[in-house]
Short mmCIF file of C-alpha atoms and ligand atoms in Angstrom, two decimals:
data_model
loop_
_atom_site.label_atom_id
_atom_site.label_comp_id
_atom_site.label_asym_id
_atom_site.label_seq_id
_atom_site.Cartn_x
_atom_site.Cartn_y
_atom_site.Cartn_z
CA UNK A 1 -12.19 2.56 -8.44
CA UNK A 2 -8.93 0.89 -8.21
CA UNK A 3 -9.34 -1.25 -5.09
CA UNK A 4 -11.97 -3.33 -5.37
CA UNK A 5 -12.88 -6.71 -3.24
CA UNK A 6 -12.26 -9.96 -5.11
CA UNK A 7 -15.22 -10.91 -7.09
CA UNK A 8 -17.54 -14.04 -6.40
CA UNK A 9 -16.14 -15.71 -9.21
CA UNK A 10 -12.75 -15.63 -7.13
CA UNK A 11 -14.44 -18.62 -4.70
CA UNK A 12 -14.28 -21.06 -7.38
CA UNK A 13 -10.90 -20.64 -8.30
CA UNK A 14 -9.39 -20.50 -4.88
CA UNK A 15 -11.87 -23.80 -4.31
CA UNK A 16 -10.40 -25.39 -7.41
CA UNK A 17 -7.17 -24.95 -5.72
CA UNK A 18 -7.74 -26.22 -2.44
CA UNK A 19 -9.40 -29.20 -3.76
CA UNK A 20 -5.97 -30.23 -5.69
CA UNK A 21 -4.06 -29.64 -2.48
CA UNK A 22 -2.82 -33.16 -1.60
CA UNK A 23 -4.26 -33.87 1.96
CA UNK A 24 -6.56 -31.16 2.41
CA UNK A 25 -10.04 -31.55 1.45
CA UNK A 26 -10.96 -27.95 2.77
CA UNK A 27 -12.77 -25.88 0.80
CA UNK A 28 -13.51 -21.91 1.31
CA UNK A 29 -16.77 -23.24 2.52
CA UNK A 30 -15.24 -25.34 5.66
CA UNK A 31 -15.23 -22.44 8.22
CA UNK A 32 -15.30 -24.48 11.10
CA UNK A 33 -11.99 -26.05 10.38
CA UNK A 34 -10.65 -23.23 8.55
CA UNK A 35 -10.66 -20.91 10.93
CA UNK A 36 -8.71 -22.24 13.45
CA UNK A 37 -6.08 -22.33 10.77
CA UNK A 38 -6.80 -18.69 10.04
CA UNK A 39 -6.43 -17.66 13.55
CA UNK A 40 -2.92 -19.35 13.83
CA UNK A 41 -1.97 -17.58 10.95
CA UNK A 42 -2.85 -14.19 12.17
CA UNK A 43 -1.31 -14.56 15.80
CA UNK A 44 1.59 -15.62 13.77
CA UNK A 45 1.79 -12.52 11.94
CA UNK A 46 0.60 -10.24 14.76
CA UNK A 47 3.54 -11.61 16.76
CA UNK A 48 6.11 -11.65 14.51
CA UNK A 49 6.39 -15.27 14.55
CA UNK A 50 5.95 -15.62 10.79
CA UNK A 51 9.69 -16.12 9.47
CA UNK A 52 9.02 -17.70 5.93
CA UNK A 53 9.77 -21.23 5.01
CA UNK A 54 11.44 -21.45 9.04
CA UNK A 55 7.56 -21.06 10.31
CA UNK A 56 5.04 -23.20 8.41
CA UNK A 57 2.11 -21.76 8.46
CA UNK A 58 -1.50 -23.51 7.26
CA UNK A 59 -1.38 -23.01 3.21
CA UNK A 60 -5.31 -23.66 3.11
CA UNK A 61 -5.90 -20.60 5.50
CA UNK A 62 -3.30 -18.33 3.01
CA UNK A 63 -5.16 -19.56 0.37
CA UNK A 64 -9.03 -19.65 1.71
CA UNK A 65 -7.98 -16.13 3.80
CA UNK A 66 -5.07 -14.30 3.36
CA UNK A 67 -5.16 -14.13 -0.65
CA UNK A 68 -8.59 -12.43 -1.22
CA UNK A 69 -7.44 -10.15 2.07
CA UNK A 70 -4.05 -9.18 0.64
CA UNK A 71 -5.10 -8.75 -3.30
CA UNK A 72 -6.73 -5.20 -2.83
CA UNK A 73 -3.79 -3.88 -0.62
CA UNK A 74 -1.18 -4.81 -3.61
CA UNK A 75 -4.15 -2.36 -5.52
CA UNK A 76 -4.07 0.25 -2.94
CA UNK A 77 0.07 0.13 -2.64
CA UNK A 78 0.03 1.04 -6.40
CA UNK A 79 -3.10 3.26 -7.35
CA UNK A 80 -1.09 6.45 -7.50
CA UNK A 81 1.19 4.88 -9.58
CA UNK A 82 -1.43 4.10 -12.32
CA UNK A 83 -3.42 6.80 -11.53
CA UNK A 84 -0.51 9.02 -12.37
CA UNK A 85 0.31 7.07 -15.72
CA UNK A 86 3.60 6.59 -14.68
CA UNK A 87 2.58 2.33 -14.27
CA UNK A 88 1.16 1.40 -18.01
CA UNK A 89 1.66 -1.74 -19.67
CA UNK A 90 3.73 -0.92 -22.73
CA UNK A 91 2.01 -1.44 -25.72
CA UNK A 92 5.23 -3.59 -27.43
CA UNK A 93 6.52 -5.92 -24.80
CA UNK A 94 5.03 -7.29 -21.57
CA UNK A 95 5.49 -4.69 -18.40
CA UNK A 96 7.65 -6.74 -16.26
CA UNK A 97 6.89 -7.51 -12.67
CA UNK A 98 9.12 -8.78 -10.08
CA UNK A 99 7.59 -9.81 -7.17
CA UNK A 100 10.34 -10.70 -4.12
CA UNK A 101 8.57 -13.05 -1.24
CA UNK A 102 5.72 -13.45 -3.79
CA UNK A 103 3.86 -15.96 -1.59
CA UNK A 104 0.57 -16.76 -3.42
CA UNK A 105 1.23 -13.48 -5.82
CA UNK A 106 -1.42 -11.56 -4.19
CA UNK A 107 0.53 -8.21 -4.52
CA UNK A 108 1.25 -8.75 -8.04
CA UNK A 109 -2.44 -9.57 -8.46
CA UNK A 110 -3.01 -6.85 -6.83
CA UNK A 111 -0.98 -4.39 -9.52
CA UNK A 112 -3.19 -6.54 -12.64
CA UNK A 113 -6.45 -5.66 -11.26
CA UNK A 114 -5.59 -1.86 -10.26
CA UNK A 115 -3.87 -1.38 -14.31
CA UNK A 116 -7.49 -3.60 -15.67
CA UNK A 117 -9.80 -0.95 -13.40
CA UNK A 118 -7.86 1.50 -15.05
CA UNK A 119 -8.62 0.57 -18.48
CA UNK A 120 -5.64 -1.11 -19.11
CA UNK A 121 -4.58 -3.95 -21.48
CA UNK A 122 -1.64 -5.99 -22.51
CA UNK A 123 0.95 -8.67 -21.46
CA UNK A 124 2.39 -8.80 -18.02
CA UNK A 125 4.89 -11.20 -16.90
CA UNK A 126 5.65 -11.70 -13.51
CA UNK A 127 8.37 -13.60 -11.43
CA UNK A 128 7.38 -14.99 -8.01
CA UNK A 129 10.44 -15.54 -5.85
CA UNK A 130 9.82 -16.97 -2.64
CA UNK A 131 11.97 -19.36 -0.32
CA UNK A 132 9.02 -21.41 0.02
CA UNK A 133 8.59 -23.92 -2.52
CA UNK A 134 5.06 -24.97 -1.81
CA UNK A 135 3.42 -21.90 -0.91
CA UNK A 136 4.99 -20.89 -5.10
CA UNK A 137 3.21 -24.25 -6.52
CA UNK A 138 0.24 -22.82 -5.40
CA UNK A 139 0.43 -19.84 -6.61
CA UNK A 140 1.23 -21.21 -10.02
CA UNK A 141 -1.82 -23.31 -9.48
CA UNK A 142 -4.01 -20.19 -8.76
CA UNK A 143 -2.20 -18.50 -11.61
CA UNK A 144 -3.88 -21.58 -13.78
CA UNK A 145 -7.23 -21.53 -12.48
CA UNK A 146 -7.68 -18.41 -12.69
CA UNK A 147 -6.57 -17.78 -16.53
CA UNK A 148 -8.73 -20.75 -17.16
CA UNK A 149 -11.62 -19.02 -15.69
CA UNK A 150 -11.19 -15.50 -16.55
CA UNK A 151 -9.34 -15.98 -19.54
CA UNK A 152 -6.58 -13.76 -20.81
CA UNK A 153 -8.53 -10.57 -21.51
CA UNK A 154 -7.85 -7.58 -20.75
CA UNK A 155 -4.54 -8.47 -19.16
CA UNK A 156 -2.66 -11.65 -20.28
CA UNK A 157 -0.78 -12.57 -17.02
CA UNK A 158 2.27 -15.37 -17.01
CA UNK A 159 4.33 -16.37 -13.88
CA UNK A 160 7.04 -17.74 -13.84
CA UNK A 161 8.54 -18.91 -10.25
CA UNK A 162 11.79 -19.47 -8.42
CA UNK A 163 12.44 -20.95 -4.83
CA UNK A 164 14.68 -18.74 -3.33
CA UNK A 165 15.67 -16.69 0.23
CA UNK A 166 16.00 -12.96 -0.72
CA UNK A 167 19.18 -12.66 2.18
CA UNK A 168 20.89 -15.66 0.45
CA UNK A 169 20.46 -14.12 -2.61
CA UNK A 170 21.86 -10.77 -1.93
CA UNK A 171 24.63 -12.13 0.00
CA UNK A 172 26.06 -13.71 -3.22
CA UNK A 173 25.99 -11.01 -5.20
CA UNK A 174 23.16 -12.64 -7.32
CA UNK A 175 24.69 -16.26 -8.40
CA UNK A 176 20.81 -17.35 -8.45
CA UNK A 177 19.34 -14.36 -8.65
CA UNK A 178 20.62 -12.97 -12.32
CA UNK A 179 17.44 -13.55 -14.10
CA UNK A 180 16.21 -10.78 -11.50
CA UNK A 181 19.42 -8.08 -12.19
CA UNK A 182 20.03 -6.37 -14.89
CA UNK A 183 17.41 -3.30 -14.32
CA UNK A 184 14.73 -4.88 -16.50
CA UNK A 185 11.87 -4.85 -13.99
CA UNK A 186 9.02 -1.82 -14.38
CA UNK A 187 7.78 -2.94 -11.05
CA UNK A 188 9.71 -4.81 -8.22
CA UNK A 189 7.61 -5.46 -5.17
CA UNK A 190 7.82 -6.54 -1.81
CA UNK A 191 4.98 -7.40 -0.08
CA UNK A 192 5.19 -8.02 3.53
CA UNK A 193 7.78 -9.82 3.25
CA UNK A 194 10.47 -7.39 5.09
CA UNK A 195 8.66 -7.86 8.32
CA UNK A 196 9.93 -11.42 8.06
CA UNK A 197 13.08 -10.83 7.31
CA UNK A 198 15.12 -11.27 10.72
CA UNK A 199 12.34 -10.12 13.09
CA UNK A 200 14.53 -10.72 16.30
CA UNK A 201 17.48 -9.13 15.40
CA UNK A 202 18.68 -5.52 16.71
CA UNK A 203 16.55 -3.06 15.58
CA UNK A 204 19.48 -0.80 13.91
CA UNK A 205 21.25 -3.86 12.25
CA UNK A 206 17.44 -4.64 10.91
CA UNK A 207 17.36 -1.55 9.35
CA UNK A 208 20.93 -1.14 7.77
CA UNK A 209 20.33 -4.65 6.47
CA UNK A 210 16.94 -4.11 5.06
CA UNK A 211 17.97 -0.32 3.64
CA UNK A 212 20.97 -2.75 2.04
CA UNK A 213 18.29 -5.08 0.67
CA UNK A 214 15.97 -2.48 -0.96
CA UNK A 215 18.64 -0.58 -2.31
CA UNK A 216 20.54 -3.63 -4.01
CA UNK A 217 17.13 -3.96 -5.71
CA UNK A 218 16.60 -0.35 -6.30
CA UNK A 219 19.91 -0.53 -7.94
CA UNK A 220 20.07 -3.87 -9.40
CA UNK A 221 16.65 -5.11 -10.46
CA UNK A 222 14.86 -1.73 -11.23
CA UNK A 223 14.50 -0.55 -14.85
CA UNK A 224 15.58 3.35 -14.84
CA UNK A 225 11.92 4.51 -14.89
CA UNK A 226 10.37 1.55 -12.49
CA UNK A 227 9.44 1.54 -9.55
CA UNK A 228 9.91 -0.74 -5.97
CA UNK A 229 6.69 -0.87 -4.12
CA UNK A 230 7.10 -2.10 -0.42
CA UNK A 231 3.90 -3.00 1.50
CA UNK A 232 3.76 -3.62 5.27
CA UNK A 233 1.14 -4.48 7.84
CA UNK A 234 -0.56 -1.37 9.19
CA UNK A 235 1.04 -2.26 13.12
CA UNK A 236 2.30 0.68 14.12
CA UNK A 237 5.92 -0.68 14.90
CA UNK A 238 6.07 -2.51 11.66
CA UNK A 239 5.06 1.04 9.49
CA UNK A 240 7.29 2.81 12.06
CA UNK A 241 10.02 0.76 10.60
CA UNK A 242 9.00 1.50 7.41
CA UNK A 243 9.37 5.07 7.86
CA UNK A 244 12.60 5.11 9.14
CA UNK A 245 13.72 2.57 6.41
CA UNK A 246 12.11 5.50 4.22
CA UNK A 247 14.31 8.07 5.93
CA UNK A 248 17.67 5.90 6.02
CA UNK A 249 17.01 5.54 1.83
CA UNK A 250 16.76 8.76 1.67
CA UNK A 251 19.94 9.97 3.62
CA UNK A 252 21.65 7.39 0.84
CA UNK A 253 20.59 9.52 -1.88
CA UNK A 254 19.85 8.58 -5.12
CA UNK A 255 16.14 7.44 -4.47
CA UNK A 256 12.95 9.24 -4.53
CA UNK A 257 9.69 8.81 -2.39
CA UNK A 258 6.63 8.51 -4.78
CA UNK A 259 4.44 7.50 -2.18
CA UNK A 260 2.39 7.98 -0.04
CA UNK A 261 4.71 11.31 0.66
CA UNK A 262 4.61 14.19 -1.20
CA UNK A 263 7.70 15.45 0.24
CA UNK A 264 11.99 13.44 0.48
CA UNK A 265 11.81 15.30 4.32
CA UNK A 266 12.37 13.02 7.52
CA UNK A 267 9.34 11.71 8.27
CA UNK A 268 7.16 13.72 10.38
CA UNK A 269 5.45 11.02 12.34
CA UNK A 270 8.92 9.44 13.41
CA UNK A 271 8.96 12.71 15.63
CA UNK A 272 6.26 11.67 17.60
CA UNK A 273 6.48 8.17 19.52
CA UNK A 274 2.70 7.18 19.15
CA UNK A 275 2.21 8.25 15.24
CA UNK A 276 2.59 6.19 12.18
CA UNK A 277 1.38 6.56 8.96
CA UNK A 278 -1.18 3.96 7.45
CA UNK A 279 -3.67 3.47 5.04
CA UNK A 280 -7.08 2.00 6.11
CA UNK A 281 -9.48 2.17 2.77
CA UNK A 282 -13.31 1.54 2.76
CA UNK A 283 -12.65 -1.57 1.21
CA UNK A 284 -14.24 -4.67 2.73
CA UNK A 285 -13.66 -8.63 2.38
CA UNK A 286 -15.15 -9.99 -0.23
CA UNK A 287 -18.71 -11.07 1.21
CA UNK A 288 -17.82 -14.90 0.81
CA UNK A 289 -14.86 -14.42 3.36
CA UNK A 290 -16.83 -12.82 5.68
CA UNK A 291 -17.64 -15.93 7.67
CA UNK A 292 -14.33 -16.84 7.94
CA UNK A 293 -12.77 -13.60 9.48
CA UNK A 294 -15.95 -13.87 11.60
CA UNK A 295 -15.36 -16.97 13.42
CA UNK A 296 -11.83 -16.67 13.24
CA UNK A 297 -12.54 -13.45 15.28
CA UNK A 298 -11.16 -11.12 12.58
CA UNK A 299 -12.31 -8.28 11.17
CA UNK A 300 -13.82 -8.10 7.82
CA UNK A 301 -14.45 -4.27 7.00
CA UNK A 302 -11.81 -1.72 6.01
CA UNK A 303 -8.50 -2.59 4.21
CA UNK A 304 -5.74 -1.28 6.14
CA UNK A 305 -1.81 -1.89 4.87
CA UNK A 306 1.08 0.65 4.85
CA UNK A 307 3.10 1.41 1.86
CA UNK A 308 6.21 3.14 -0.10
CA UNK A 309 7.13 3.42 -3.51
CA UNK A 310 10.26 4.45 -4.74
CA UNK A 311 11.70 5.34 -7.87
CA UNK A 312 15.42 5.83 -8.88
CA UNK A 313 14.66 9.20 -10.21
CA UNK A 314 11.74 10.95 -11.27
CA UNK A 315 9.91 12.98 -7.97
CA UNK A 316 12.00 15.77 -7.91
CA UNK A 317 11.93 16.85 -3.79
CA UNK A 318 8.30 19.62 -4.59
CA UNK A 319 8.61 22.48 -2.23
CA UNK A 320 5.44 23.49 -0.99
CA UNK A 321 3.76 26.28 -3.17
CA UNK A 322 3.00 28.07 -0.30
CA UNK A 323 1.05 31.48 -0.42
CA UNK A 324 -2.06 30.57 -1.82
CA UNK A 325 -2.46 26.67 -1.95
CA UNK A 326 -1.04 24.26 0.06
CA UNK A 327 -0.98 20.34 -0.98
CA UNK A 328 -0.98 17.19 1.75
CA UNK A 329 -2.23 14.29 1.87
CA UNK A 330 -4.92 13.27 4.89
CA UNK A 331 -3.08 10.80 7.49
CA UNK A 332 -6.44 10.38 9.56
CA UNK A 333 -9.60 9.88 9.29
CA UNK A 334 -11.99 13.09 9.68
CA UNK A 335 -12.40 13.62 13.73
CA UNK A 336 -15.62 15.40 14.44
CA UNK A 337 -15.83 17.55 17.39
CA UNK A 338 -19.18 19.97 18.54
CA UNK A 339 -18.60 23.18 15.92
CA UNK A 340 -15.69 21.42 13.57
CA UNK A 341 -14.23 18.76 12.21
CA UNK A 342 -10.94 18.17 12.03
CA UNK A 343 -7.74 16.31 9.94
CA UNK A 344 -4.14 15.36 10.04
CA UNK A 345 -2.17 16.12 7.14
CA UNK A 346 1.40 15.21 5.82
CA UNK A 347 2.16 18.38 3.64
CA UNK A 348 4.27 18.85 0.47
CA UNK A 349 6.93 21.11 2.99
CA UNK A 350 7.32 17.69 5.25
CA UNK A 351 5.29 18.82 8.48
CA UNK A 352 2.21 17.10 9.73
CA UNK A 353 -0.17 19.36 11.05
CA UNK A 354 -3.74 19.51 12.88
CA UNK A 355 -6.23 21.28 10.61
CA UNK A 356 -9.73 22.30 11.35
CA UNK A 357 -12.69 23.82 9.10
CA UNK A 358 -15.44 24.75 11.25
CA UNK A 359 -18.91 24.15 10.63
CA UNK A 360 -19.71 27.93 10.68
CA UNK A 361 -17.69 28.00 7.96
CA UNK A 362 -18.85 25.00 5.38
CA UNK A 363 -21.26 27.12 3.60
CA UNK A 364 -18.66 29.52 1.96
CA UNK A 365 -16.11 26.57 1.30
CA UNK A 366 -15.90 25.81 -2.31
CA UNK A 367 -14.97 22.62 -4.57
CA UNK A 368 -14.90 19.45 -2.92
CA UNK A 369 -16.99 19.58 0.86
CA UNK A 370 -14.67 19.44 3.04
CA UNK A 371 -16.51 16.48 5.39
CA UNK A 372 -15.79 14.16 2.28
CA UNK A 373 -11.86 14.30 2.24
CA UNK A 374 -10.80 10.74 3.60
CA UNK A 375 -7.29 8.73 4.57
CA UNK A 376 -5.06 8.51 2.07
CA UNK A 377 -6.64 11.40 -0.35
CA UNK A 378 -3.97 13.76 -1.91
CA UNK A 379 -5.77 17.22 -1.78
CA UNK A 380 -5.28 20.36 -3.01
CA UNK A 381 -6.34 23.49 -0.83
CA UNK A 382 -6.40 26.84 -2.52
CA UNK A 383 -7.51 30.62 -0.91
CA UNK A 384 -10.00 32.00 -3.56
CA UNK A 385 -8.80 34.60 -5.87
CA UNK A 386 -10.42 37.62 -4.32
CA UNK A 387 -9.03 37.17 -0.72
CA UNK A 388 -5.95 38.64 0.67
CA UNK A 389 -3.72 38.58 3.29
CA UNK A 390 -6.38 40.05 5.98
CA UNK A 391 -8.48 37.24 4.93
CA UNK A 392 -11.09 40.18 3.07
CA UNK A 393 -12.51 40.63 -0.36
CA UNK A 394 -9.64 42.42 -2.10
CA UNK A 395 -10.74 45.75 -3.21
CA UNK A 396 -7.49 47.72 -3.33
CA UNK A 397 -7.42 48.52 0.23
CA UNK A 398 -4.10 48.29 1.75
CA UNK A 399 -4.16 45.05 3.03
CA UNK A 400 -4.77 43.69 -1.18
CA UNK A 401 -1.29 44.65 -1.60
CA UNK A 402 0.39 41.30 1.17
CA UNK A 403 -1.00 38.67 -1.77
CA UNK A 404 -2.91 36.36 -0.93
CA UNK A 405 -3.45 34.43 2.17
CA UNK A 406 -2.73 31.00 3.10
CA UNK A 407 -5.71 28.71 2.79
CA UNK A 408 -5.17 27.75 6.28
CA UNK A 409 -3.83 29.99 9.04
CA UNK A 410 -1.05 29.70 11.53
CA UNK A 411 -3.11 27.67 13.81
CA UNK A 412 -4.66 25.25 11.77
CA UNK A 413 -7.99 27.07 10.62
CA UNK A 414 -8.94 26.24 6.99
CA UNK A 415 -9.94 29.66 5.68
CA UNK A 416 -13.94 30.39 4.68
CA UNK A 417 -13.80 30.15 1.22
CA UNK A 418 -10.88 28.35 0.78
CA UNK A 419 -11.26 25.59 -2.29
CA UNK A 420 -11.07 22.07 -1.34
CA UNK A 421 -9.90 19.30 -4.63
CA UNK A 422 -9.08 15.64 -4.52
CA UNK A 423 -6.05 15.38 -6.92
CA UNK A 424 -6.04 11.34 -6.38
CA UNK A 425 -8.76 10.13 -4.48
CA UNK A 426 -7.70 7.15 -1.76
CA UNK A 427 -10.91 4.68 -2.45
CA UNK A 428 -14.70 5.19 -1.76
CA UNK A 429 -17.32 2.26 -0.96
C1 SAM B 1 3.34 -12.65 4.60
S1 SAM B 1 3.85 -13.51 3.18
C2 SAM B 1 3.46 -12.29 1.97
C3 SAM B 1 3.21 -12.85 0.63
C4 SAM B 1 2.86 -11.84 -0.44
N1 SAM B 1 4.01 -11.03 -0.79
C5 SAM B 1 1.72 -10.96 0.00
O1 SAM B 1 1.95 -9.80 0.35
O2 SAM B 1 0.58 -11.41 0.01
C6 SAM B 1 5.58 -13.43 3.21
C7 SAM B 1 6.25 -14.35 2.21
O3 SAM B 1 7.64 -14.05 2.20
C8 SAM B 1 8.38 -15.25 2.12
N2 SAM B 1 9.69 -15.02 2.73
C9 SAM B 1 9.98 -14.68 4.00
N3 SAM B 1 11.31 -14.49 4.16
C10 SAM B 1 11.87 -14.73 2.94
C11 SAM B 1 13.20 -14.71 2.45
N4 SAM B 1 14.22 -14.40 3.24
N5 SAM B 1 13.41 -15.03 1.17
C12 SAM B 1 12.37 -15.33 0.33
N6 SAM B 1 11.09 -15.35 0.74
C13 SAM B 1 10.84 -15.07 2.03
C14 SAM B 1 7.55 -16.25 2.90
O4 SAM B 1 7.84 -17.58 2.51
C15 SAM B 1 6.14 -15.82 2.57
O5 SAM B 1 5.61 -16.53 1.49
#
């Protein structure tokens, strides 16, 4: 399991933290006045309000809230890259991490834990950039606390930091920003961060400026086999931004989707107005937040984000195999209806499509059970070998000789025996 809560031991450390903040005297264990602070900070976010160091928002509630909330979705925004082995640490230099509006380093927290669930081990250094200067002290402070709790086993993790606006930045060709260039970064990241980024301006000179930004950093700050990880909120018209920034990167050539699409098409769910495209793992807060979201009127189960990784090269554009097996990933959850249940899927071809298996039919079906394909899964669907075309036992009757069907029909019916497997898995409780 790659995205997992933040452990118990976590409280202490953000506690240590919060007790050094000059002024403060909260604690994780304050919920009464934390979570008015928390609540700000959400309608801030939900609104679009949040514009980094221009809106100050309550560090104690980033810290007491927002960290163990965000940790498992930097986890989630990279399991397929680690699950894949494409993300390692290398086992003769650090694996080098650049994390762009870094905030508390959550996302890049996020990457250490999924790479030490994996079995990983090794140096990683990582470079917090952020305008704000305070909200990087503390993340250097949490940085501290938590090596000196947790040690440096299995992953010894340095930060370094740097105050500094990501527009500014890019505007001036990198005068401040050369420790970032040179292509020397396995992983560049940017974590929520583009939803601040000029929230009030036009939505087409948003994106142009934004498909500017990532590329400059696809480009510029990328090592040749790295990859750029993006993580949004899971709104729909912040992830419907994200698709079409997807789409416009893609137009520009030179970049390839890793995830969560298995395909370089347009975006199916841009097609349709109400559609977009998240991720919402079983993966709860950590039980000692719980009281928190709860009086701050939040909720505390689920884990939902939205994501994209690119790489410069790599993904080649797959083609659906067609014929006999068809690959997607699920972009709902299961819906359940009397005699079926049903699924969205975003296929390896591009299209998004309705698919049902019907109960009638679960007996027969083979590999994985159908009912436990969730979000996020990649899957695999495959017609047995001994049915053809007419959907019947091949036994050299005419209809053997059309090959083999399609595991799921023209209207969306997942065939009897069709074979269900979970190439990479999106999380489980
Ligand atoms: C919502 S927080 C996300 C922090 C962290 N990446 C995460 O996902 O948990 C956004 C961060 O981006 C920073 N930020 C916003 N606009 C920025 C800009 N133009 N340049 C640098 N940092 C910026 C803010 O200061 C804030 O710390």
């Amino acid at each position: 399991m790659l995205v997992q809560p933040l452990e118990a031991r976590w409280q202490e450390v953000l506690d240590s933290v919060l007790r050094s903040m000059r002024g403060s005297g909260l604690t994780t264990r304050d919920v009464a006045r934390l979570a008015p602070k928390v609540e700000e900070l959400s309608r801030a976010y939900n609104t679009a309000q949040a514009e980094g160091r221009r809106t100050k928002l309550p560090l104690e509630a980033r810290i007491a809230f927002s960290f163990p909330r965000d940790v498992p979705k930097g986890a989630g925004a990279v399991r397929e890259l680690v699950a894949s082995g494409v993300l390692t640490i290398p086992p003769d230099r650090p694996l080098r991490v650049l994390d762009l509006g870094a905030g508390l380093g959550a996302m890049t927290w996020g990457l250490v834990r999924a790479l030490a669930a994996a079995g990983a081990s090794g140096r990683i250094e990582a470079l917090l950039v952020d305008e704000d200067e305070e909200v990087l002290a503390s993340a250097a402070a949490i940085g501290r606390a938590a090596r000196a709790a947790f040690g440096t086993e299995p992953i010894d993790l340095s930060f370094i930091t740097q105050v500094e606006s990501l527009g500014r930045a890019m505007k001036s060709e990198g005068a401040k920003s050369d420790g970032w260039t040179g292509g020397r970064h396995d992983v560049v990241i940017l974590g929520q961060v583009l939803s601040e980024i000029d929230p009030r301006s036009d939505p087409a000179t948003r994106l142009e400026s934004q498909a500017a930004l990532v590329r400059h950093a696809l480009d510029t700050m990328v090592a040749a086999d790295g990859a750029l990880v993006i993580v949004e909120p899971a709104l729909r018209e912040r992830t419907r931004h994200l698709h079409a920034l997807r789409d416009r990167l893609l137009e520009g050539g030179a970049v390839s989707v890793f995830a969560p699409c298995l395909h370089s098409a347009s975006c199916p769910m841009l097609a349709i107005e109400t559609e977009w495209c998240h991720e919402d793992l079983p993966v709860d807060l950590p039980p000692w937040t719980v009281p928190l979201a709860r009086a701050a009127g939040l909720r505390w189960q689920g884990l939902t984000f939205s994501y994209l990784v690119l790489r410069k090269s790599g993904v080649e554009p797959r083609a659906d195999a067609g014929g006999e097996r068809v690959r997607f990933r699920a972009v709902s959850d299961l819906l359940r209806s009397k005699g079926k249940v049903e699924l969205f899927i975003c296929r390896e071809d591009g299209a998004r499509q309705r698919i049902r298996r019907l109960d009638r039919d679960a007996a027969a079906e083979q590999g994985v059970p159908f009912e436990e394909l969730r979000r996020g899964d990649i899957v695999t669907l495959s017609s047995p070998p001994d049915v053809s075309a007419g959907g019947q036992p091949a036994g050299g009757d005419a209809s053997a000789a059309r090959g083999p069907a399609a595991p799921i029909d023209e209207r969306g019916r997942v065939q009897a025996k069709a074979h269900v497997a979970i190439d990479v898995a999106a999380a489980r409780k």
